[in-house]
Short mmCIF file of C-alpha atoms and ligand atoms in Angstrom, two decimals:
data_model
loop_
_atom_site.label_atom_id
_atom_site.label_comp_id
_atom_site.label_asym_id
_atom_site.label_seq_id
_atom_site.Cartn_x
_atom_site.Cartn_y
_atom_site.Cartn_z
CA MET A 1 292.31 -40.70 51.76
CA LYS A 2 290.89 -37.33 51.07
CA GLU A 3 289.15 -35.09 53.51
CA ALA A 4 288.47 -37.52 56.31
CA LYS A 5 285.71 -35.92 58.44
CA MET A 6 283.57 -38.79 59.49
CA ILE A 7 283.58 -39.78 63.13
CA LEU A 8 282.83 -43.37 64.03
CA ARG A 9 281.99 -44.35 67.57
CA PHE A 10 281.75 -47.93 69.00
CA LEU A 11 278.60 -48.32 71.19
CA GLY A 12 279.36 -51.94 72.24
CA HIS A 13 278.50 -55.32 70.59
CA SER A 14 277.59 -54.54 66.94
CA ALA A 15 276.45 -50.95 67.53
CA PHE A 16 278.20 -47.92 66.00
CA SER A 17 277.33 -44.37 65.33
CA LEU A 18 278.66 -42.49 62.37
CA LEU A 19 278.64 -38.64 62.26
CA SER A 20 279.27 -37.25 58.77
CA GLY A 21 281.11 -34.08 58.10
CA SER A 22 277.81 -32.59 57.00
CA GLY A 23 276.33 -33.37 60.38
CA HIS A 24 274.15 -36.36 59.66
CA ARG A 25 273.91 -38.84 62.53
CA VAL A 26 273.71 -42.46 61.61
CA LEU A 27 273.25 -45.45 63.96
CA ILE A 28 274.00 -49.06 63.06
CA ASP A 29 272.40 -51.91 65.02
CA PRO A 30 271.59 -49.76 68.17
CA TYR A 31 271.41 -52.47 70.85
CA LEU A 32 271.95 -50.41 74.03
CA ASP A 33 269.52 -50.81 76.94
CA GLY A 34 269.76 -54.67 76.87
CA ASN A 35 273.60 -54.56 76.64
CA PRO A 36 275.39 -54.36 80.00
CA GLN A 37 278.51 -53.02 78.17
CA ALA A 38 276.66 -50.15 76.39
CA PRO A 39 278.34 -46.85 77.18
CA VAL A 40 275.06 -44.83 76.84
CA ARG A 41 271.36 -45.38 77.20
CA ALA A 42 269.20 -45.32 74.15
CA ASP A 43 267.45 -42.12 75.26
CA GLN A 44 270.86 -40.35 75.31
CA LEU A 45 271.24 -40.93 71.55
CA THR A 46 269.95 -38.95 68.62
CA ALA A 47 269.83 -40.17 65.08
CA ASP A 48 268.70 -39.12 61.61
CA PHE A 49 269.09 -42.52 60.10
CA ILE A 50 269.32 -46.09 61.58
CA ILE A 51 270.77 -48.91 59.50
CA LEU A 52 269.94 -52.44 60.52
CA SER A 53 271.91 -55.65 59.49
CA HIS A 54 269.06 -57.90 60.66
CA ALA A 55 266.16 -58.21 63.14
CA HIS A 56 267.67 -60.21 66.07
CA GLY A 57 267.21 -58.46 69.45
CA ASP A 58 270.93 -57.63 69.82
CA HIS A 59 270.79 -55.70 66.58
CA LEU A 60 267.23 -54.29 66.23
CA GLY A 61 267.85 -53.32 69.93
CA ASP A 62 266.37 -49.89 70.74
CA THR A 63 265.56 -48.99 67.11
CA ILE A 64 261.81 -48.47 67.64
CA GLY A 65 262.17 -46.12 70.62
CA ILE A 66 265.02 -44.08 69.09
CA ALA A 67 263.37 -43.87 65.66
CA LYS A 68 260.01 -42.79 67.10
CA ARG A 69 261.60 -40.14 69.38
CA CYS A 70 263.99 -38.76 66.73
CA GLY A 71 261.90 -39.31 63.57
CA ALA A 72 264.76 -41.26 62.16
CA LEU A 73 264.61 -43.13 58.83
CA VAL A 74 265.24 -46.81 59.29
CA ILE A 75 267.18 -48.45 56.40
CA CYS A 76 266.96 -52.21 56.21
CA VAL A 77 265.85 -55.20 54.05
CA ALA A 78 262.27 -55.00 52.83
CA GLU A 79 260.71 -57.62 55.11
CA LEU A 80 262.09 -55.99 58.26
CA ALA A 81 261.07 -52.56 56.80
CA GLY A 82 257.49 -53.80 56.47
CA TYR A 83 257.45 -54.94 60.07
CA LEU A 84 258.83 -51.61 61.32
CA ALA A 85 256.55 -49.65 59.04
CA ALA A 86 253.56 -51.31 60.55
CA LYS A 87 254.77 -50.07 63.93
CA GLY A 88 254.71 -46.54 62.64
CA LEU A 89 258.38 -46.00 61.73
CA LYS A 90 259.67 -44.22 58.66
CA THR A 91 261.59 -46.85 56.64
CA HIS A 92 263.50 -47.25 53.49
CA ALA A 93 263.33 -50.78 52.21
CA MET A 94 266.30 -52.26 50.28
CA GLN A 95 267.55 -55.72 49.48
CA ILE A 96 270.86 -57.48 49.26
CA GLY A 97 272.95 -56.39 46.35
CA GLY A 98 271.09 -53.00 46.01
CA ALA A 99 272.59 -49.65 46.81
CA HIS A 100 271.02 -46.31 47.40
CA ASP A 101 272.27 -42.79 47.93
CA PHE A 102 271.05 -41.08 51.15
CA PRO A 103 271.89 -37.45 52.32
CA PHE A 104 274.82 -38.87 54.45
CA GLY A 105 276.22 -41.12 51.79
CA ARG A 106 275.65 -44.35 49.99
CA VAL A 107 274.48 -47.74 51.46
CA LYS A 108 274.59 -51.17 49.87
CA PHE A 109 273.51 -54.38 51.54
CA THR A 110 275.66 -57.54 51.05
CA SER A 111 274.97 -61.14 51.90
CA ALA A 112 275.61 -62.52 55.34
CA TRP A 113 275.37 -66.13 56.41
CA HIS A 114 272.90 -65.88 59.35
CA GLY A 115 269.19 -65.98 60.22
CA SER A 116 266.83 -63.16 60.92
CA GLN A 117 263.67 -62.94 62.99
CA THR A 118 262.20 -60.20 65.16
CA PRO A 119 262.24 -60.72 68.92
CA ASP A 120 258.41 -61.26 68.90
CA GLY A 121 258.77 -64.00 66.16
CA HIS A 122 258.11 -62.33 62.90
CA TYR A 123 259.92 -63.32 59.72
CA ALA A 124 262.28 -60.50 58.78
CA GLY A 125 263.84 -61.50 55.47
CA LEU A 126 267.55 -62.24 55.10
CA ALA A 127 270.32 -61.08 57.34
CA ALA A 128 272.70 -58.63 55.62
CA GLY A 129 276.15 -57.04 55.87
CA ILE A 130 276.29 -53.28 55.18
CA LEU A 131 278.55 -51.21 52.98
CA ILE A 132 278.51 -47.49 53.73
CA TRP A 133 280.35 -44.78 51.92
CA MET A 134 280.52 -41.53 53.87
CA ASP A 135 282.98 -38.57 53.39
CA GLY A 136 285.20 -40.63 51.06
CA VAL A 137 285.44 -43.44 53.59
CA CYS A 138 284.14 -46.95 52.82
CA VAL A 139 282.91 -48.97 55.88
CA TYR A 140 282.03 -52.72 55.61
CA HIS A 141 280.02 -53.71 58.67
CA ALA A 142 279.75 -57.47 58.14
CA GLY A 143 276.73 -57.89 60.46
CA ASP A 144 276.35 -61.30 62.00
CA THR A 145 277.81 -63.78 59.62
CA GLY A 146 279.87 -66.89 59.13
CA LEU A 147 282.87 -66.79 56.82
CA PHE A 148 281.98 -66.90 53.15
CA TYR A 149 284.12 -66.63 50.06
CA GLY A 150 282.09 -63.81 48.52
CA MET A 151 283.91 -61.53 50.87
CA LYS A 152 286.80 -61.75 48.49
CA LEU A 153 284.49 -60.24 45.77
CA ILE A 154 283.37 -57.41 48.08
CA GLY A 155 286.96 -56.53 48.79
CA GLU A 156 287.90 -56.69 45.07
CA MET A 157 285.07 -54.52 44.01
CA ASN A 158 285.33 -51.94 46.85
CA ARG A 159 288.31 -50.41 48.48
CA ILE A 160 287.32 -51.10 52.12
CA ASP A 161 288.80 -48.58 54.58
CA LEU A 162 287.15 -49.91 57.74
CA PHE A 163 286.21 -53.55 58.05
CA ILE A 164 284.06 -54.19 61.10
CA VAL A 165 284.06 -57.89 61.71
CA PRO A 166 282.52 -60.22 64.34
CA ILE A 167 284.96 -62.42 66.27
CA GLY A 168 282.85 -63.77 69.04
CA ASP A 169 282.20 -67.18 67.61
CA ASN A 170 279.17 -69.41 68.35
CA TYR A 171 276.62 -67.12 66.56
CA THR A 172 279.13 -65.71 64.04
CA MET A 173 282.64 -66.12 62.84
CA GLY A 174 285.26 -66.64 65.52
CA SER A 175 288.71 -65.14 65.50
CA ASP A 176 290.30 -67.72 63.10
CA ASP A 177 287.62 -67.36 60.47
CA ALA A 178 287.60 -63.58 60.97
CA LEU A 179 291.32 -63.54 60.24
CA LYS A 180 290.61 -65.30 56.95
CA ALA A 181 287.88 -62.75 56.31
CA VAL A 182 290.44 -60.01 56.67
CA GLU A 183 292.65 -61.72 54.15
CA LEU A 184 289.66 -61.98 51.74
CA VAL A 185 288.45 -58.45 52.14
CA ASN A 186 291.94 -56.82 52.28
CA PRO A 187 290.83 -53.67 54.12
CA ARG A 188 292.92 -50.76 55.30
CA VAL A 189 291.81 -51.00 58.94
CA VAL A 190 290.12 -53.78 60.94
CA ILE A 191 287.76 -53.30 63.90
CA PRO A 192 286.53 -56.38 65.70
CA MET A 193 282.90 -56.51 67.09
CA HIS A 194 280.33 -58.96 68.61
CA TYR A 195 282.50 -60.36 71.40
CA ASN A 196 282.49 -60.46 75.16
CA THR A 197 278.84 -59.21 75.46
CA TRP A 198 277.95 -62.58 77.06
CA PRO A 199 280.25 -65.57 78.12
CA VAL A 200 279.16 -67.57 75.06
CA ILE A 201 280.80 -65.09 72.80
CA ALA A 202 283.96 -64.49 74.86
CA ALA A 203 287.02 -63.67 72.76
CA ASP A 204 290.32 -61.98 73.17
CA PRO A 205 290.34 -58.94 70.81
CA GLU A 206 293.94 -58.06 71.51
CA ALA A 207 295.12 -61.55 70.43
CA PHE A 208 293.01 -61.19 67.23
CA ALA A 209 294.45 -57.67 66.69
CA ALA A 210 298.08 -59.04 67.08
CA GLN A 211 297.33 -61.67 64.37
CA VAL A 212 295.88 -58.91 62.10
CA ARG A 213 298.95 -56.76 62.63
CA SER A 214 301.16 -59.72 61.79
CA MET A 215 299.48 -59.65 58.38
CA GLY A 216 300.65 -56.02 58.03
CA LYS A 217 297.21 -54.54 58.57
CA GLU A 218 296.05 -52.01 61.12
CA CYS A 219 293.56 -53.25 63.76
CA LEU A 220 291.74 -51.00 66.20
CA VAL A 221 290.27 -52.58 69.39
CA LEU A 222 287.70 -49.95 70.38
CA GLN A 223 286.31 -49.71 73.93
CA PRO A 224 282.51 -49.11 74.17
CA GLY A 225 282.07 -45.41 73.84
CA GLU A 226 285.41 -44.80 72.11
CA GLU A 227 285.41 -42.79 68.87
CA ILE A 228 287.80 -42.47 65.93
CA ARG A 229 288.03 -39.94 63.16
CA ALA A 230 288.10 -42.11 60.07
NI1 NI B 1 272.04 -62.28 64.89
MN1 MN B 2 274.13 -60.92 66.95
#
């Protein structure tokens, strides 16, 4: 990789922050105040952009409060963008398969096998995965999803540096399917997410990491609050 300047921080569950070398602050699925494992409170975070995979409460999370306080632009599928715009947020509506260049880098939404509805019961379009290119690093945050063979195409068409994949089972892939996803996507580094937040998604990330490493791939099990320079 070239000049790797981007800093990625795990905020628990499926929430991450990305800080670009140019100083842009991006949040993904900022579910903090409802998450007992969150390392910070929502009001301790600042963001210029918030990217959402879908509208479930553990992903939409504290988006509205953070975006209103910081004036952040929320990037998500059109139906969810419409819901958030009606609440007064600045939004950028996209749809699965489309990409767009933002000041911090490029975003493309991928498919994800999952549902999507806001916590107060509004239809929110399709759930998505997220591809982000920042500072020469390609991140694939799979969102909430079951295993699907299209991941192979995503991996073939994009050199994925960081593959952030759910392993908690029940609502998403479990570890066995996530291992197959790693094989399909063929990333440089794997980061597990969406596990151990509640008993129903209990998983052993170290056992998963050991299996990923036995495939010859790097796997980083991040603790909530831990950051890496990608
Ligand atoms: Ni969900
Ligand atoms: Mn979820």
